Amino acid sequence: MGSKRVKFISIDDSDTPAITSKDPEKFKAAAKVFAKTLLDHPVSGQGLPTYGTDVLVNILNEAGGLPTRNFTKGSFEGHDKISGETMHDTIVARGGAPTHPCHPGCIIRCSQIYNDQDGNYLTSGFEYETIWGFGADCCIENLDDIAMADRLMDDIGVDSIETAVTFGVAMEAGVLGFGDGKGVVRILRDEIGKGTPLGRLMGGGAAQVGRAYGITRVPVVKGQGIPAYDPRSVKGIGVNYAMSTMGADHTSGYAVATNILNVGGRVDPLGKEGQVELARNLNIATAAIDSTGMCLFIAFPALDIPECLSSLIDMINAHFGISLTGDDVTALGKSVIKLERQFNLAAGLGPEQDRLPEFFSLEPLPPHNVVWDFTPAELDAYWDFA
Ligand code: SF4
């Protein structure tokens, strides 16, 4: 959208008739069951509403999968200063809102309102990915500097994962120092926000900055910055990064759930066994969930509580007066990613783009000292269902 100079799309719904279900009673009954499963699951019912997505900082740090200092380490000494627990206490002390729905009706409420030191609104929807990116990956320990960066990125209209990864690469190139939170705020406000030559370079993303400065440690797939889980020590999500039709995208199939959070079963995050199959199945399920318009965070109860998915299907059926089955939903997910794959192949994005950057195979990641060790054939098996 940015390249087309579109910043947002606003829809005026006045005079639009209310949406009605074909069978409102059945819909309501199914919605009740569905809502209960969201509240019953420890991640969607407790972790996310209390600490937001930033609850993941300490968890990933402990697992050695928190990419730090431009993906050179898997843990960050300053993790406590940027953790969900610290963010929660800071918000409460400053009179903000530690739990908040990002849209009316959400009962998980993982968003929040983060105030500055004087109790004035600074930012909201302050996510783990943003805090990891400027925190661990850029080594900034000051949560207020990261919150100001978040606010500026919202105003400018740049993606916070891509921008954080870009700053990590720029820090390695010496554009500014690791840990320089004030420098990040200055470059966002005065360079990227104003479209100066440096701002246009940085606004073009991590791959562009890496090329411009001759940096080889550039964490991108298909030109898109790698998010907040190191693929060497959380191997399942690495498969998703490599194979996602959109480039490195943790939301295309959140294998972190099963690798780290023991949601939907358990696989060894440092091993390869079962990871390709897991990533593929999650990608198919996520494509189906995305098609419903539901937030991805319903995936946690959907993976663990059988009534979650069945009640969602009941809601769809009652709303539209149809009779979808679980198999139909899986087939829908498959058809979505097959279509995306066909688009990519026609656009010249084939197996050679379904790969992680070489440095992940060459540089062991502390503290587990593991490398990315999937062969091309192992990765390409991902598409065997297509
Ligand atoms: S819709 Fe999703 S992202 Fe938004 S507050 Fe609810 S759970 Fe969080």
PDB file of C-alpha atoms and ligand atoms in Angstrom, residues 48 100-103 106-111 127 295-297, ligand 1:
ATOM      1  CA  LEU A  48      -2.350 -12.485  26.636  1.00  0.00           C
ATOM      2  CA  HIS A 100      -7.717  -3.499  26.058  1.00  0.00           C
ATOM      3  CA  PRO A 101      -9.569  -4.816  22.977  1.00  0.00           C
ATOM      4  CA  CYS A 102      -8.049  -3.600  19.702  1.00  0.00           C
ATOM      5  CA  HIS A 103     -11.583  -3.712  18.285  1.00  0.00           C
ATOM      6  CA  CYS A 106     -12.773  -8.970  21.496  1.00  0.00           C
ATOM      7  CA  ILE A 107     -12.814 -10.941  24.738  1.00  0.00           C
ATOM      8  CA  ILE A 108      -9.113 -11.835  24.725  1.00  0.00           C
ATOM      9  CA  ARG A 109      -8.097  -8.157  24.982  1.00  0.00           C
ATOM     10  CA  CYS A 110      -4.344  -8.553  24.439  1.00  0.00           C
ATOM     11  CA  SER A 111      -3.869  -4.898  23.499  1.00  0.00           C
ATOM     12  CA  GLU A 127       3.377  -5.664  20.608  1.00  0.00           C
ATOM     13  CA  CYS A 295      -7.891 -12.949  15.020  1.00  0.00           C
ATOM     14  CA  LEU A 296      -5.033 -15.451  14.848  1.00  0.00           C
ATOM     15  CA  PHE A 297      -4.955 -15.700  18.648  1.00  0.00           C
TER      16      PHE A 297
HETATM   17  S1  SF4 B   1      -8.503  -9.003  18.299  1.00  0.00           S
HETATM   18 FE1  SF4 B   1      -6.647 -10.230  18.612  1.00  0.00          FE
HETATM   19  S2  SF4 B   1      -4.980  -8.709  18.554  1.00  0.00           S
HETATM   20 FE2  SF4 B   1      -6.889  -7.566  18.949  1.00  0.00          FE
HETATM   21  S3  SF4 B   1      -7.026  -7.402  21.187  1.00  0.00           S
HETATM   22 FE3  SF4 B   1      -8.193  -9.214  20.525  1.00  0.00          FE
HETATM   23  S4  SF4 B   1      -6.738 -10.925  20.738  1.00  0.00           S
HETATM   24 FE4  SF4 B   1      -5.558  -9.030  20.729  1.00  0.00          FE
END
